[in-house]
PDB file of C-alpha atoms in Angstrom:
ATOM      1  CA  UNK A   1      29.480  28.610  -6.372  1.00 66.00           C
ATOM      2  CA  UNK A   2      26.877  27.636  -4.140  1.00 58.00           C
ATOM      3  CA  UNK A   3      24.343  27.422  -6.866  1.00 59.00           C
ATOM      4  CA  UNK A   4      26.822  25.492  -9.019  1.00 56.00           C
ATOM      5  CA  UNK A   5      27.155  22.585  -6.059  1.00 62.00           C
ATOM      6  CA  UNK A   6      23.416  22.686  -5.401  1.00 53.00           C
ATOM      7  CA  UNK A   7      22.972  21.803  -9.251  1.00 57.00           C
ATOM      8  CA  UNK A   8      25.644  18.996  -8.974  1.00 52.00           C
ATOM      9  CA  UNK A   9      24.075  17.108  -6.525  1.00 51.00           C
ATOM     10  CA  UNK A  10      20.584  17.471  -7.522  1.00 59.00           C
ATOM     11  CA  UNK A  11      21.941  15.542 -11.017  1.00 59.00           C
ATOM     12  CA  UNK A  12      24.045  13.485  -8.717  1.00 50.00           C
ATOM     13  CA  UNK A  13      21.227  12.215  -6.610  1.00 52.00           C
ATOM     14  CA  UNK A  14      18.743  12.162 -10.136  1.00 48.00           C
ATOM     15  CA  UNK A  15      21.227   9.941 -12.132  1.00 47.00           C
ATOM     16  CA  UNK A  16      21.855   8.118  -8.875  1.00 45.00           C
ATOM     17  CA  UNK A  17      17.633   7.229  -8.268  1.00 40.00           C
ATOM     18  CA  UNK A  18      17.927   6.242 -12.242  1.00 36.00           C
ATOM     19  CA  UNK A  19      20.522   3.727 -12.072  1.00 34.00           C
ATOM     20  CA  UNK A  20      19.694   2.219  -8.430  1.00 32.00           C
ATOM     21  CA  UNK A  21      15.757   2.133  -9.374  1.00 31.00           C
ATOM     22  CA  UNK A  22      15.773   2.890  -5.505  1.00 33.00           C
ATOM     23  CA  UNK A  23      13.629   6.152  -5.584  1.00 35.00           C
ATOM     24  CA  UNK A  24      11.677   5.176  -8.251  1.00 37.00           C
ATOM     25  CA  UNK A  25      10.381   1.861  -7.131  1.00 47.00           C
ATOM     26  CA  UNK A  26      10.967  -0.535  -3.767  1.00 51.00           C
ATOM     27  CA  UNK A  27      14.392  -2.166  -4.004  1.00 50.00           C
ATOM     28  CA  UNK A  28      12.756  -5.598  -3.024  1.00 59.00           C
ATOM     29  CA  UNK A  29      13.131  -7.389  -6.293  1.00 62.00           C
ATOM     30  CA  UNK A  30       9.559  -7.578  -7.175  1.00 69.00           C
ATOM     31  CA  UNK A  31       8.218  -7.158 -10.771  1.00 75.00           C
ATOM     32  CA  UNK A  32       5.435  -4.383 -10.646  1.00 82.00           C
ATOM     33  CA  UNK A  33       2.540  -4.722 -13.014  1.00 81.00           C
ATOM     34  CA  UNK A  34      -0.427  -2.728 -14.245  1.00 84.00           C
ATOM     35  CA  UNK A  35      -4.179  -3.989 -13.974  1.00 86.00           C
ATOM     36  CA  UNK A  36      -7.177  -2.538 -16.125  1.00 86.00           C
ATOM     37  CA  UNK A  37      -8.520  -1.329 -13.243  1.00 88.00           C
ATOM     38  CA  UNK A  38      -5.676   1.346 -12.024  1.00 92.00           C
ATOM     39  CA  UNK A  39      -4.018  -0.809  -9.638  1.00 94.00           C
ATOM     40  CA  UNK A  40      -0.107  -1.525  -9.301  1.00 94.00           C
ATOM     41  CA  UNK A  41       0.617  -4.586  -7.692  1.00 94.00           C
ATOM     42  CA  UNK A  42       3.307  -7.290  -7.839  1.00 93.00           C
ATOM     43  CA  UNK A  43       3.924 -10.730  -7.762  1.00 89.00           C
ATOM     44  CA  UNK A  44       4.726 -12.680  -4.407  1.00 89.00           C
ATOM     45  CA  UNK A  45       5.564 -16.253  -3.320  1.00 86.00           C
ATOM     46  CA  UNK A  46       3.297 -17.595  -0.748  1.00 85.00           C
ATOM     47  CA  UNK A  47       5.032 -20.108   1.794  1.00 86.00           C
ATOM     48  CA  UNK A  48       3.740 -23.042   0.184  1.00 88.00           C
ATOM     49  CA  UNK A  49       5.261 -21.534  -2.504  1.00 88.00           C
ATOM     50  CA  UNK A  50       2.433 -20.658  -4.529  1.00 90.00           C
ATOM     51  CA  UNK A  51       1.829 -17.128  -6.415  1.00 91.00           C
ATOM     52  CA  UNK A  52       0.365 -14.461  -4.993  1.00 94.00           C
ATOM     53  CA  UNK A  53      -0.226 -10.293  -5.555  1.00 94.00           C
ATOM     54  CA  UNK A  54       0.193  -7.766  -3.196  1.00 95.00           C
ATOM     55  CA  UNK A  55      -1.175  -4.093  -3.999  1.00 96.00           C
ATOM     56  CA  UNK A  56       1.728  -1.864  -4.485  1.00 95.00           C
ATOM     57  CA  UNK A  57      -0.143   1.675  -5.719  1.00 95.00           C
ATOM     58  CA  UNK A  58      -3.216   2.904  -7.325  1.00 94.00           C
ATOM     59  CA  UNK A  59      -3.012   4.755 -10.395  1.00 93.00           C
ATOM     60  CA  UNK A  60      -7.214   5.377 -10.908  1.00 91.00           C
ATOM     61  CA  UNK A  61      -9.152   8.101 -10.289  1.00 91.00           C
ATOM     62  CA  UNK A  62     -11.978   6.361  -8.217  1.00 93.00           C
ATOM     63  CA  UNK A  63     -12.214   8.152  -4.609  1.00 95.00           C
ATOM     64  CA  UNK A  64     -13.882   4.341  -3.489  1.00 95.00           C
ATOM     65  CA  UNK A  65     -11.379   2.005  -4.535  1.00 95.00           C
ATOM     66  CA  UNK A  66     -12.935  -1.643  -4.362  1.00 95.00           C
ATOM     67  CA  UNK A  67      -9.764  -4.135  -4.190  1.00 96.00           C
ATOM     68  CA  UNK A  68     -10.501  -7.123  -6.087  1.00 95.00           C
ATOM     69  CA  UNK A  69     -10.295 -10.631  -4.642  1.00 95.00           C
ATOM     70  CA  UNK A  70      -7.642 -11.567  -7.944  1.00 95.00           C
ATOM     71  CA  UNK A  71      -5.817  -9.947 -10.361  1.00 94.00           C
ATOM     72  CA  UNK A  72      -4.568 -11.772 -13.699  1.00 91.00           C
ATOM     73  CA  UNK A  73      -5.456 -15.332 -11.604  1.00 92.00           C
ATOM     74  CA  UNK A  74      -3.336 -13.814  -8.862  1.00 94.00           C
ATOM     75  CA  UNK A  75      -5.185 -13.849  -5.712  1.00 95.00           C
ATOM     76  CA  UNK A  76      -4.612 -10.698  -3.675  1.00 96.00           C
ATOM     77  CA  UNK A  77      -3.040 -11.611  -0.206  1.00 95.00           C
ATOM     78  CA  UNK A  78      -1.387  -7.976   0.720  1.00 96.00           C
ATOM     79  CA  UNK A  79      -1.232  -4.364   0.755  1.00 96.00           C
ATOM     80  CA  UNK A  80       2.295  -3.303   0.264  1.00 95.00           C
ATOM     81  CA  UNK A  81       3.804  -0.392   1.900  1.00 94.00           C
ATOM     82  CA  UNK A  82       3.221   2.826   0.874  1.00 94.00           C
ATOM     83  CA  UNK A  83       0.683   1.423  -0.977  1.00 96.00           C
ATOM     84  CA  UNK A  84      -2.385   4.209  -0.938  1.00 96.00           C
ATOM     85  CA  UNK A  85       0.007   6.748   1.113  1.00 94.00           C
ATOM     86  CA  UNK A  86      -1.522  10.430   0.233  1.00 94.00           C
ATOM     87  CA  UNK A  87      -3.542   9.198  -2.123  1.00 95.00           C
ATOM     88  CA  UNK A  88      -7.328  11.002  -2.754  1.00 94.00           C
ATOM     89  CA  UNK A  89      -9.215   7.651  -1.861  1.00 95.00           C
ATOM     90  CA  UNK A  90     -11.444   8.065   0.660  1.00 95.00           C
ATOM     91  CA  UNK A  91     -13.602   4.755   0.936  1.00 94.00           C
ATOM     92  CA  UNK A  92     -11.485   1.416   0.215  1.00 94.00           C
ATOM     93  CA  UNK A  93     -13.201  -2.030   0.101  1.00 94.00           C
ATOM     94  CA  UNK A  94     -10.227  -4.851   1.015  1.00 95.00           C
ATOM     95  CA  UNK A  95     -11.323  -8.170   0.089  1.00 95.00           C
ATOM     96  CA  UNK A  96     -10.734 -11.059   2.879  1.00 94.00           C
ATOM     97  CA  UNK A  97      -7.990 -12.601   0.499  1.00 96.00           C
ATOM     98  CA  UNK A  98      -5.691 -10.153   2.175  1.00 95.00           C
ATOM     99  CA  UNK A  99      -4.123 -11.193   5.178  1.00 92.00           C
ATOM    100  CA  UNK A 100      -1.240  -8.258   5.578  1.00 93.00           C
ATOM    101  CA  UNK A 101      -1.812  -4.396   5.529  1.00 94.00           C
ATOM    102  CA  UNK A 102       2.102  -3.410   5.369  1.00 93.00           C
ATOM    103  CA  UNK A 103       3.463  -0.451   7.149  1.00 92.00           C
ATOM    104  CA  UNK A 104       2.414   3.216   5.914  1.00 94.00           C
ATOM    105  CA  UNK A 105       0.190   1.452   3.009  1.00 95.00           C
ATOM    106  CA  UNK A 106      -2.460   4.391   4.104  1.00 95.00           C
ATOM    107  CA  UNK A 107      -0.090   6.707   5.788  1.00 95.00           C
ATOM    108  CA  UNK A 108      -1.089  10.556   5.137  1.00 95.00           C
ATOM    109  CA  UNK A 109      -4.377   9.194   2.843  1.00 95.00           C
ATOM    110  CA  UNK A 110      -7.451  10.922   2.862  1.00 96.00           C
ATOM    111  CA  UNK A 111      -9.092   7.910   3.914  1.00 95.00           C
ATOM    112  CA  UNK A 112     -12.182   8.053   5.592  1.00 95.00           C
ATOM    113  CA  UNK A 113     -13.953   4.287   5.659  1.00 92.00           C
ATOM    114  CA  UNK A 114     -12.004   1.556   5.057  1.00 91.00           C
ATOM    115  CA  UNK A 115     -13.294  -2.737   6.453  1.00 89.00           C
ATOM    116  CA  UNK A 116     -10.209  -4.949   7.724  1.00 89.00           C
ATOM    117  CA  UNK A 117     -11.181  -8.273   6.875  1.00 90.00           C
ATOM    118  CA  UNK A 118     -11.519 -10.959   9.337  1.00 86.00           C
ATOM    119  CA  UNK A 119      -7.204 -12.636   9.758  1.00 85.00           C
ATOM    120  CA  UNK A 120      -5.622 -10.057   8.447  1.00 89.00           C
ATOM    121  CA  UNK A 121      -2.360  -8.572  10.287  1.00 89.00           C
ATOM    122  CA  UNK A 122      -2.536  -4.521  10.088  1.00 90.00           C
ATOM    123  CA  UNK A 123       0.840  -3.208  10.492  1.00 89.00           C
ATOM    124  CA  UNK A 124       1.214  -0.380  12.968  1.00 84.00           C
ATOM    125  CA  UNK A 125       1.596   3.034  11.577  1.00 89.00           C
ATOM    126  CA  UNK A 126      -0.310   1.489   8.317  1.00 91.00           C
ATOM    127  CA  UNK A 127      -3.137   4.230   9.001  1.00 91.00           C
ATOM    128  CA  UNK A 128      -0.400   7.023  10.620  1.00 91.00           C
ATOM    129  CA  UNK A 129      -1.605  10.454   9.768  1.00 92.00           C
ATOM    130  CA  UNK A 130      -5.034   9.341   8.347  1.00 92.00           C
ATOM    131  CA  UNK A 131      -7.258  12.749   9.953  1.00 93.00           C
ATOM    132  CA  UNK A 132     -10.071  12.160   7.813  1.00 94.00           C
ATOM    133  CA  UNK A 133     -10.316   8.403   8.793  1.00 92.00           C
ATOM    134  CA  UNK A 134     -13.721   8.148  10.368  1.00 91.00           C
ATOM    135  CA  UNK A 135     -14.717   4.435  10.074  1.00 89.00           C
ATOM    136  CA  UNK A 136     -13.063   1.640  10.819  1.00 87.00           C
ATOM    137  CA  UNK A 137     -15.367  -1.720  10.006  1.00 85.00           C
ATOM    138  CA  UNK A 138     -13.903  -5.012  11.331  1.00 81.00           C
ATOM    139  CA  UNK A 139     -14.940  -8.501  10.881  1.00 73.00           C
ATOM    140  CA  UNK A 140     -17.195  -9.454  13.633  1.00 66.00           C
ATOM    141  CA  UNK A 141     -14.382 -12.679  14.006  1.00 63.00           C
ATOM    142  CA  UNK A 142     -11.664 -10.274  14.379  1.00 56.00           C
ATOM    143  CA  UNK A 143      -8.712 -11.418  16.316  1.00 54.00           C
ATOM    144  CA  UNK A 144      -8.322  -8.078  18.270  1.00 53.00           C
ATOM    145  CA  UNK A 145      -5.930  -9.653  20.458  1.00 53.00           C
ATOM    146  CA  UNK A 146      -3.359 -10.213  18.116  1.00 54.00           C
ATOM    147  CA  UNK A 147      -3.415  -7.001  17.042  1.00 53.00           C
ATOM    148  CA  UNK A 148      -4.049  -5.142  19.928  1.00 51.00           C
ATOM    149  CA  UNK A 149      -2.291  -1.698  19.154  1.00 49.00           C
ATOM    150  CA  UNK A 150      -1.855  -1.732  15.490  1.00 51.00           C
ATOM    151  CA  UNK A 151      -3.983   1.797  14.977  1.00 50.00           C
ATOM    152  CA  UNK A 152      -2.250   3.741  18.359  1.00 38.00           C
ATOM    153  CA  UNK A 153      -0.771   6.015  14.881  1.00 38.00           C
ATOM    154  CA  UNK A 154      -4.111   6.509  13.476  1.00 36.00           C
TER     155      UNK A 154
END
């Protein structure tokens, strides 16, 4: 009997995930696409109201993942959550286009380098359980100030 409930509300929760989209993809509304290069990322609107990408996965097989400055004439202004959470990368170049590193977009990585462009808002507990992280490289015009805290989960 037990094994006969179990098996009910694995296909309950399954057929549930399939019809919400909510455990296959964020429930945010935002069209993902693909990019040549392996990366997942989605259209935003900017507040002027102008379009915009944020990452939203990587799907290559690159361990030093340079983010480009555009995708498709999108320019790249963020890096979603959950973005590069235990992923294999372990170098990542992010362009100073972005301006937002969302919550847990590293989380559990095997990150060990990664630059945080000079204006650019790092959520905290973006890097949370990131032990191989050994480098940190910040713009020399970094506003520490402002975000003062933001790797106290590293």
């Amino acid at each position: 009997m037990k094994k006969f409930i179990l098996t009910f509300l694995i296909i309950l929760l399954y057929t549930t995930c399939i019809k919400s989209r909510v455990c296959l993809e964020n429930n945010d509304g935002r069209e993902r696409n693909n990019s040549e290069d392996g990366f997942v990322y989605a259209m935003v609107q900017n507040s002027n109201g102008e379009d915009e990408a944020y990452i939203e996965g990587y799907k290559g097989q690159e361990k030093n993942v340079y983010i480009p400055n555009k995708i498709h004439n999108l320019t790249i202004s963020g890096i979603a959550l959950g973005a590069f959470s235990h992923s294999d990368i372990e170098e990542v170049y992010i362009p100073a286009t972005v301006r937002e590193i969302e919550v847990y977009a590293f989380a559990g990585s095997k990150i060990r380098n990664v630059n945080i462009p000079k204006g650019c808002k790092v959520e905290t507990e973006a890097f949370e359980g990131c032990n191989y992280l050994e480098e940190v490289y910040v713009d020399k015009e970094y506003d520490v100030d402002s975000n003062k805290g933001r790797f106290i989960y590293i």
